[in-house]
mmCIF file of C-alpha atoms in Angstrom:
data_model
loop_
_atom_site.group_PDB
_atom_site.id
_atom_site.type_symbol
_atom_site.label_atom_id
_atom_site.label_comp_id
_atom_site.label_asym_id
_atom_site.label_seq_id
_atom_site.Cartn_x
_atom_site.Cartn_y
_atom_site.Cartn_z
ATOM 1 C CA MET A 1 -26.395 -78.907 -1.213
ATOM 2 C CA SER A 2 -24.728 -75.493 -1.323
ATOM 3 C CA GLU A 3 -26.855 -72.412 -1.772
ATOM 4 C CA ARG A 4 -26.824 -71.087 -5.330
ATOM 5 C CA THR A 5 -25.549 -67.551 -5.757
ATOM 6 C CA ASP A 6 -27.430 -65.380 -8.291
ATOM 7 C CA LEU A 7 -24.862 -63.431 -10.318
ATOM 8 C CA ASN A 8 -27.471 -61.591 -12.413
ATOM 9 C CA PRO A 9 -28.237 -58.089 -11.060
ATOM 10 C CA GLY A 10 -31.794 -57.111 -10.379
ATOM 11 C CA PRO A 11 -33.628 -54.428 -12.381
ATOM 12 C CA GLY A 12 -32.830 -51.722 -9.840
ATOM 13 C CA GLU A 13 -29.158 -52.633 -9.714
ATOM 14 C CA ALA A 14 -28.902 -52.681 -13.507
ATOM 15 C CA ALA A 15 -30.445 -49.218 -13.741
ATOM 16 C CA ALA A 16 -28.035 -47.911 -11.123
ATOM 17 C CA ALA A 17 -25.078 -49.410 -12.978
ATOM 18 C CA MET A 18 -26.178 -47.822 -16.240
ATOM 19 C CA GLU A 19 -26.641 -44.394 -14.646
ATOM 20 C CA PRO A 20 -23.872 -42.061 -15.950
ATOM 21 C CA ALA A 21 -21.383 -40.553 -13.544
ATOM 22 C CA PRO A 22 -21.938 -36.886 -12.744
ATOM 23 C CA VAL A 23 -20.068 -34.497 -15.001
ATOM 24 C CA VAL A 24 -18.339 -31.546 -13.390
ATOM 25 C CA ASP A 25 -18.741 -28.317 -15.317
ATOM 26 C CA SER A 26 -15.362 -26.572 -15.362
ATOM 27 C CA ALA A 27 -17.113 -23.221 -15.562
ATOM 28 C CA LYS A 28 -18.716 -23.886 -12.160
ATOM 29 C CA GLU A 29 -15.493 -24.910 -10.407
ATOM 30 C CA ALA A 30 -14.181 -22.710 -7.654
ATOM 31 C CA PRO A 31 -11.517 -20.216 -8.788
ATOM 32 C CA ALA A 32 -9.027 -21.787 -6.362
ATOM 33 C CA THR A 33 -9.509 -25.181 -8.050
ATOM 34 C CA ARG A 34 -9.054 -23.720 -11.519
ATOM 35 C CA THR A 35 -5.963 -21.866 -10.308
ATOM 36 C CA ARG A 36 -4.273 -25.103 -9.271
ATOM 37 C CA ARG A 37 -5.013 -26.527 -12.724
ATOM 38 C CA SER A 38 -3.414 -23.597 -14.566
ATOM 39 C CA PRO A 39 0.262 -24.343 -15.279
ATOM 40 C CA ALA A 40 0.728 -20.886 -16.797
ATOM 41 C CA LEU A 41 -0.485 -19.146 -13.653
ATOM 42 C CA VAL A 42 1.630 -21.312 -11.348
ATOM 43 C CA THR A 43 4.756 -20.866 -13.485
ATOM 44 C CA GLY A 44 4.211 -17.123 -13.715
ATOM 45 C CA CYS A 45 3.768 -16.832 -9.960
ATOM 46 C CA VAL A 46 7.025 -18.717 -9.400
ATOM 47 C CA LEU A 47 8.970 -16.465 -11.784
ATOM 48 C CA LEU A 48 7.474 -13.273 -10.402
ATOM 49 C CA GLY A 49 7.853 -14.556 -6.851
ATOM 50 C CA LEU A 50 11.604 -14.962 -7.319
ATOM 51 C CA ILE A 51 11.903 -11.346 -8.483
ATOM 52 C CA VAL A 52 9.740 -10.085 -5.623
ATOM 53 C CA ALA A 53 11.777 -12.083 -3.105
ATOM 54 C CA THR A 54 14.985 -10.596 -4.517
ATOM 55 C CA ALA A 55 13.588 -7.076 -4.222
ATOM 56 C CA LEU A 56 12.449 -7.675 -0.643
ATOM 57 C CA VAL A 57 15.834 -9.069 0.381
ATOM 58 C CA SER A 58 17.548 -6.012 -1.113
ATOM 59 C CA LEU A 59 15.642 -3.826 1.346
ATOM 60 C CA PHE A 60 17.550 -5.408 4.232
ATOM 61 C CA TRP A 61 20.720 -6.866 2.746
ATOM 62 C CA VAL A 62 22.930 -6.531 -0.331
ATOM 63 C CA PRO A 63 26.469 -7.916 -0.751
ATOM 64 C CA TYR A 64 27.995 -4.454 -1.161
ATOM 65 C CA ALA A 65 26.880 -0.851 -1.062
ATOM 66 C CA PRO A 66 25.449 0.179 -4.467
ATOM 67 C CA GLU A 67 28.013 2.993 -4.801
ATOM 68 C CA ASP A 68 31.004 0.854 -3.697
ATOM 69 C CA THR A 69 33.621 0.877 -6.489
ATOM 70 C CA THR A 70 36.457 -0.880 -4.673
ATOM 71 C CA GLY A 71 35.919 -4.251 -6.321
ATOM 72 C CA GLY A 72 38.087 -3.656 -9.371
ATOM 73 C CA ARG A 73 36.921 -3.037 -12.918
ATOM 74 C CA LEU A 74 35.248 -5.800 -14.938
ATOM 75 C CA THR A 75 36.271 -8.687 -12.690
ATOM 76 C CA ALA A 76 35.044 -12.136 -13.719
ATOM 77 C CA PRO A 77 32.320 -13.949 -11.757
ATOM 78 C CA GLY A 78 33.681 -15.655 -8.663
ATOM 79 C CA LEU A 79 34.653 -14.792 -5.121
ATOM 80 C CA PRO A 80 34.178 -12.327 -3.558
ATOM 81 C CA HIS A 81 31.928 -10.967 -6.360
ATOM 82 C CA LEU A 82 29.678 -13.834 -7.444
ATOM 83 C CA LEU A 83 28.637 -12.202 -10.727
ATOM 84 C CA GLY A 84 31.686 -9.991 -11.160
ATOM 85 C CA THR A 85 31.822 -6.204 -11.338
ATOM 86 C CA ASP A 86 30.983 -3.552 -13.922
ATOM 87 C CA LYS A 87 33.292 -1.045 -15.602
ATOM 88 C CA LEU A 88 33.201 1.183 -12.512
ATOM 89 C CA GLY A 89 34.001 -1.628 -10.086
ATOM 90 C CA ARG A 90 30.488 -1.991 -8.666
ATOM 91 C CA ASP A 91 29.209 -5.419 -7.651
ATOM 92 C CA LEU A 92 26.809 -6.747 -10.303
ATOM 93 C CA LEU A 93 24.772 -8.852 -7.881
ATOM 94 C CA THR A 94 24.109 -5.770 -5.767
ATOM 95 C CA GLN A 95 23.060 -3.836 -8.866
ATOM 96 C CA LEU A 96 20.699 -6.615 -9.934
ATOM 97 C CA MET A 97 19.065 -6.881 -6.516
ATOM 98 C CA THR A 98 18.420 -3.157 -6.191
ATOM 99 C CA GLY A 99 17.354 -3.033 -9.836
ATOM 100 C CA ALA A 100 14.616 -5.576 -9.093
ATOM 101 C CA ARG A 101 13.163 -3.197 -6.539
ATOM 102 C CA ILE A 102 13.189 -0.299 -9.007
ATOM 103 C CA ALA A 103 11.533 -2.426 -11.706
ATOM 104 C CA LEU A 104 8.711 -3.429 -9.364
ATOM 105 C CA GLU A 105 8.286 0.135 -8.102
ATOM 106 C CA ALA A 106 8.016 1.402 -11.665
ATOM 107 C CA GLY A 107 5.507 -1.268 -12.663
ATOM 108 C CA LEU A 108 3.296 -0.871 -9.609
ATOM 109 C CA GLY A 109 3.431 2.932 -9.681
ATOM 110 C CA ALA A 110 2.546 3.168 -13.365
ATOM 111 C CA ILE A 111 -0.259 0.621 -13.006
ATOM 112 C CA ALA A 112 -1.698 2.488 -10.015
ATOM 113 C CA ILE A 113 -1.816 5.744 -11.990
ATOM 114 C CA GLY A 114 -3.172 4.109 -15.126
ATOM 115 C CA ALA A 115 -5.800 2.061 -13.271
ATOM 116 C CA VAL A 116 -7.215 4.871 -11.129
ATOM 117 C CA LEU A 117 -7.327 7.505 -13.864
ATOM 118 C CA GLY A 118 -8.196 5.080 -16.646
ATOM 119 C CA ILE A 119 -11.117 3.427 -14.874
ATOM 120 C CA CYS A 120 -12.527 6.798 -13.809
ATOM 121 C CA PHE A 121 -12.290 8.201 -17.347
ATOM 122 C CA GLY A 122 -13.682 4.971 -18.807
ATOM 123 C CA LEU A 123 -16.684 4.960 -16.479
ATOM 124 C CA ALA A 124 -17.346 8.616 -17.265
ATOM 125 C CA ALA A 125 -17.214 7.954 -21.005
ATOM 126 C CA GLY A 126 -19.353 4.830 -20.694
ATOM 127 C CA PHE A 127 -22.144 6.640 -18.851
ATOM 128 C CA ALA A 128 -21.774 9.978 -20.659
ATOM 129 C CA THR A 129 -24.159 11.457 -23.188
ATOM 130 C CA ARG A 130 -23.399 11.087 -26.884
ATOM 131 C CA TRP A 131 -21.516 14.352 -27.375
ATOM 132 C CA LEU A 132 -19.494 13.990 -24.165
ATOM 133 C CA ASP A 133 -18.671 10.391 -25.038
ATOM 134 C CA ASP A 134 -17.417 11.487 -28.461
ATOM 135 C CA THR A 135 -15.290 14.223 -26.865
ATOM 136 C CA LEU A 136 -13.721 11.869 -24.323
ATOM 137 C CA SER A 137 -13.140 9.207 -26.985
ATOM 138 C CA THR A 138 -11.316 11.718 -29.175
ATOM 139 C CA LEU A 139 -9.185 12.783 -26.220
ATOM 140 C CA LEU A 140 -8.313 9.152 -25.487
ATOM 141 C CA ASP A 141 -7.331 8.573 -29.119
ATOM 142 C CA VAL A 142 -4.975 11.555 -28.951
ATOM 143 C CA LEU A 143 -3.395 10.295 -25.727
ATOM 144 C CA ILE A 144 -2.914 6.798 -27.147
ATOM 145 C CA ALA A 145 -1.260 8.221 -30.260
ATOM 146 C CA PHE A 146 1.075 10.385 -28.147
ATOM 147 C CA PRO A 147 4.450 8.572 -27.854
ATOM 148 C CA THR A 148 5.408 7.526 -24.339
ATOM 149 C CA LEU A 149 9.032 8.466 -25.005
ATOM 150 C CA LEU A 150 8.093 12.002 -26.017
ATOM 151 C CA LEU A 151 5.899 12.329 -22.940
ATOM 152 C CA ALA A 152 8.796 11.137 -20.768
ATOM 153 C CA MET A 153 11.124 13.674 -22.381
ATOM 154 C CA LEU A 154 8.649 16.444 -21.582
ATOM 155 C CA MET A 155 8.454 15.210 -17.991
ATOM 156 C CA VAL A 156 12.236 15.176 -17.714
ATOM 157 C CA ALA A 157 12.462 18.675 -19.162
ATOM 158 C CA ALA A 158 9.968 19.896 -16.571
ATOM 159 C CA ARG A 159 11.121 17.890 -13.550
ATOM 160 C CA SER A 160 14.608 16.478 -14.403
ATOM 161 C CA ALA A 161 15.368 12.797 -14.930
ATOM 162 C CA SER A 162 14.059 10.674 -12.073
ATOM 163 C CA LEU A 163 12.196 7.467 -11.402
ATOM 164 C CA SER A 164 9.071 9.410 -10.439
ATOM 165 C CA SER A 165 9.091 11.250 -13.784
ATOM 166 C CA ALA A 166 9.372 7.961 -15.646
ATOM 167 C CA ILE A 167 6.566 6.403 -13.587
ATOM 168 C CA LEU A 168 4.316 9.410 -14.175
ATOM 169 C CA ALA A 169 4.948 9.365 -17.924
ATOM 170 C CA ILE A 170 4.304 5.629 -18.210
ATOM 171 C CA GLY A 171 1.209 5.858 -15.998
ATOM 172 C CA LEU A 172 -0.299 8.667 -18.060
ATOM 173 C CA ALA A 173 0.366 6.733 -21.260
ATOM 174 C CA MET A 174 -1.408 3.683 -19.820
ATOM 175 C CA THR A 175 -4.347 5.777 -18.630
ATOM 176 C CA ALA A 176 -5.682 6.110 -22.161
ATOM 177 C CA VAL A 177 -5.386 2.359 -22.828
ATOM 178 C CA VAL A 178 -7.202 1.407 -19.620
ATOM 179 C CA ALA A 179 -9.833 4.109 -20.150
ATOM 180 C CA ARG A 180 -10.638 2.932 -23.669
ATOM 181 C CA LEU A 181 -11.002 -0.685 -22.529
ATOM 182 C CA THR A 182 -13.158 0.357 -19.561
ATOM 183 C CA ARG A 183 -15.429 2.416 -21.808
ATOM 184 C CA ILE A 184 -15.941 -0.510 -24.193
ATOM 185 C CA LEU A 185 -16.714 -2.902 -21.344
ATOM 186 C CA VAL A 186 -19.133 -0.464 -19.697
ATOM 187 C CA LYS A 187 -20.995 0.120 -22.969
ATOM 188 C CA ARG A 188 -21.297 -3.633 -23.451
ATOM 189 C CA VAL A 189 -22.713 -4.180 -19.959
ATOM 190 C CA LEU A 190 -25.146 -1.258 -20.207
ATOM 191 C CA ALA A 191 -26.599 -2.769 -23.385
ATOM 192 C CA GLN A 192 -27.761 -5.892 -21.512
ATOM 193 C CA ASP A 193 -31.433 -6.450 -20.712
ATOM 194 C CA TYR A 194 -30.873 -6.870 -16.980
ATOM 195 C CA ILE A 195 -29.535 -3.302 -16.783
ATOM 196 C CA THR A 196 -32.746 -2.031 -18.383
ATOM 197 C CA ALA A 197 -34.760 -4.126 -15.951
ATOM 198 C CA ALA A 198 -32.769 -2.788 -12.999
ATOM 199 C CA ARG A 199 -33.317 0.804 -14.064
ATOM 200 C CA THR A 200 -37.015 0.164 -14.700
ATOM 201 C CA SER A 201 -37.374 -1.213 -11.187
ATOM 202 C CA GLY A 202 -35.959 2.024 -9.772
ATOM 203 C CA THR A 203 -32.356 0.982 -9.071
ATOM 204 C CA SER A 204 -30.110 4.043 -8.832
ATOM 205 C CA TRP A 205 -27.070 4.481 -11.058
ATOM 206 C CA PRO A 206 -24.595 4.077 -8.144
ATOM 207 C CA ARG A 207 -26.244 0.739 -7.340
ATOM 208 C CA VAL A 208 -26.080 -0.243 -10.997
ATOM 209 C CA ILE A 209 -22.363 0.591 -11.117
ATOM 210 C CA THR A 210 -21.423 -1.255 -7.936
ATOM 211 C CA GLY A 211 -23.864 -4.124 -8.324
ATOM 212 C CA HIS A 212 -23.783 -4.842 -12.052
ATOM 213 C CA VAL A 213 -21.154 -2.911 -14.012
ATOM 214 C CA LEU A 214 -18.008 -3.317 -11.897
ATOM 215 C CA PRO A 215 -18.547 -7.031 -11.095
ATOM 216 C CA ASN A 216 -18.879 -7.767 -14.816
ATOM 217 C CA ILE A 217 -15.894 -5.759 -16.050
ATOM 218 C CA TRP A 218 -13.298 -6.388 -13.352
ATOM 219 C CA PRO A 219 -12.079 -9.830 -14.603
ATOM 220 C CA THR A 220 -11.125 -8.381 -17.983
ATOM 221 C CA LEU A 221 -9.590 -5.309 -16.353
ATOM 222 C CA VAL A 222 -7.469 -7.425 -14.003
ATOM 223 C CA VAL A 223 -6.056 -9.426 -16.912
ATOM 224 C CA ASN A 224 -5.352 -6.261 -18.892
ATOM 225 C CA LEU A 225 -3.648 -4.562 -15.940
ATOM 226 C CA ALA A 226 -1.439 -7.613 -15.462
ATOM 227 C CA GLN A 227 -0.352 -7.300 -19.085
ATOM 228 C CA GLN A 228 0.167 -3.565 -18.683
ATOM 229 C CA PHE A 229 2.428 -4.236 -15.683
ATOM 230 C CA GLY A 230 4.876 -6.092 -17.917
ATOM 231 C CA LEU A 231 4.748 -3.283 -20.464
ATOM 232 C CA ALA A 232 5.408 -0.740 -17.712
ATOM 233 C CA VAL A 233 8.528 -2.605 -16.581
ATOM 234 C CA MET A 234 9.792 -2.730 -20.169
ATOM 235 C CA ALA A 235 9.017 0.964 -20.628
ATOM 236 C CA GLU A 236 10.962 1.902 -17.485
ATOM 237 C CA ALA A 237 13.936 -0.164 -18.641
ATOM 238 C CA SER A 238 13.803 1.533 -22.049
ATOM 239 C CA LEU A 239 13.669 5.010 -20.513
ATOM 240 C CA SER A 240 16.549 4.185 -18.163
ATOM 241 C CA PHE A 241 18.529 2.837 -21.125
ATOM 242 C CA LEU A 242 18.121 6.257 -22.749
ATOM 243 C CA GLY A 243 19.035 8.104 -19.549
ATOM 244 C CA LEU A 244 15.475 9.236 -18.794
ATOM 245 C CA GLY A 245 14.876 7.003 -15.782
ATOM 246 C CA ALA A 246 16.349 6.689 -12.306
ATOM 247 C CA PRO A 247 19.687 8.560 -12.149
ATOM 248 C CA PRO A 248 22.855 7.104 -10.556
ATOM 249 C CA PRO A 249 23.605 5.725 -8.030
ATOM 250 C CA ASN A 250 20.154 4.097 -8.311
ATOM 251 C CA ALA A 251 20.470 0.808 -10.139
ATOM 252 C CA SER A 252 18.142 0.072 -13.039
ATOM 253 C CA TRP A 253 18.293 -2.937 -15.311
ATOM 254 C CA GLY A 254 17.878 -0.689 -18.337
ATOM 255 C CA ARG A 255 20.799 1.529 -17.337
ATOM 256 C CA MET A 256 22.886 -1.563 -16.546
ATOM 257 C CA LEU A 257 22.304 -2.745 -20.122
ATOM 258 C CA GLN A 258 23.269 0.666 -21.473
ATOM 259 C CA GLU A 259 26.485 0.826 -19.445
ATOM 260 C CA ALA A 260 27.492 -2.749 -20.286
ATOM 261 C CA GLN A 261 26.944 -2.619 -24.045
ATOM 262 C CA ALA A 262 30.484 -1.316 -24.631
ATOM 263 C CA THR A 263 31.969 -4.360 -22.855
ATOM 264 C CA VAL A 264 29.514 -7.004 -24.074
ATOM 265 C CA PHE A 265 32.298 -9.173 -25.566
ATOM 266 C CA THR A 266 34.860 -8.782 -22.793
ATOM 267 C CA ALA A 267 32.418 -8.946 -19.852
ATOM 268 C CA PRO A 268 29.124 -10.430 -21.128
ATOM 269 C CA THR A 269 27.715 -10.995 -17.636
ATOM 270 C CA GLY A 270 26.885 -7.301 -17.387
ATOM 271 C CA VAL A 271 24.456 -7.690 -20.300
ATOM 272 C CA ILE A 272 23.252 -11.248 -19.800
ATOM 273 C CA ALA A 273 22.307 -10.966 -16.109
ATOM 274 C CA PRO A 274 19.967 -7.932 -16.279
ATOM 275 C CA GLY A 275 18.601 -9.123 -19.616
ATOM 276 C CA VAL A 276 17.676 -12.524 -18.199
ATOM 277 C CA LEU A 277 15.985 -10.994 -15.149
ATOM 278 C CA LEU A 278 14.064 -8.526 -17.307
ATOM 279 C CA VAL A 279 12.816 -11.297 -19.589
ATOM 280 C CA MET A 280 12.057 -13.468 -16.567
ATOM 281 C CA LEU A 281 9.905 -10.739 -15.000
ATOM 282 C CA VAL A 282 7.996 -9.889 -18.175
ATOM 283 C CA VAL A 283 7.397 -13.538 -19.107
ATOM 284 C CA GLY A 284 6.241 -14.285 -15.561
ATOM 285 C CA VAL A 285 3.738 -11.429 -15.608
ATOM 286 C CA ASN A 286 2.426 -12.446 -19.036
ATOM 287 C CA LEU A 287 1.973 -16.033 -17.859
ATOM 288 C CA ILE A 288 0.057 -14.759 -14.843
ATOM 289 C CA ALA A 289 -2.174 -12.691 -17.133
ATOM 290 C CA ASP A 290 -2.788 -15.732 -19.330
ATOM 291 C CA GLY A 291 -3.571 -17.886 -16.305
ATOM 292 C CA LEU A 292 -5.885 -15.274 -14.822
ATOM 293 C CA ARG A 293 -7.811 -15.091 -18.094
ATOM 294 C CA ASP A 294 -8.432 -18.845 -17.993
ATOM 295 C CA THR A 295 -9.205 -18.821 -14.265
ATOM 296 C CA LEU A 296 -11.582 -15.867 -14.204
ATOM 297 C CA ASP A 297 -13.287 -16.737 -17.500
ATOM 298 C CA PRO A 298 -13.128 -20.536 -18.015
ATOM 299 C CA THR A 299 -15.417 -20.327 -21.063
ATOM 300 C CA ARG A 300 -12.486 -18.809 -22.965
ATOM 301 C CA ARG A 301 -10.063 -21.525 -21.890
ATOM 302 C CA ARG A 302 -8.066 -22.624 -24.876
ATOM 303 C CA THR A 303 -7.844 -26.234 -25.968
ATOM 304 C CA ARG A 304 -4.300 -27.430 -25.394
#
């Protein structure tokens, strides 16, 4: 007689089967894992990566010299000029490639100025006494209200139109924005109980800054600086459109738009190409900022 098989699980097996599977807390996942799950961050990196690759290639190779005007005026896209030429006979692809480098230089330069000065001012205001905090806050409000365009015009009047003048004007305008955000974040951290406990235990202020304040404010600052980078690129394009940016023969997407507006119906490539790249860069940076916000602070991740 064959041996009977017992299909009923024992008490221990039943308890093991009923035990719920472990739940992974998304807030405790490694940042690298959350990064791979962020479509916005990946898409933004791809868009920005294409612009960065174009700028890097332009350092070593461009189809024609930027000042070469032997291609004929307003030629249609094709060979030998893939995107055609502008009203002066310059190759549009060459202008776009060198313009990518100028856009990135402007964004990085302005962000560097705004981050260094803004964080220093914000930390000073956050740790300052009441009257000094009020004074610095008033100064920041004045700087924020001061138009970037007017500041750029003053820079141009003092130093002549150049890319460095535009970068300096944009960077100074962003200093106030970064400083105000830093001050708010510092005040919020200093109000926490663990800061009081650290000070009571004899921890020095430099240790408090490096060990508690900066680690708690840097995720928000990184996201904000990523957003400010896109604004800096747009600001440089706007200043170049008005003739306050990089002078010829330096190529700038903003100046390309200004020069091509008169021929927008007869040669639309001169407007479409720099406009698409400008939108592509700004959208890519904004997607990166959105992805970084979800990656660095998963508790604020939006329900999609």
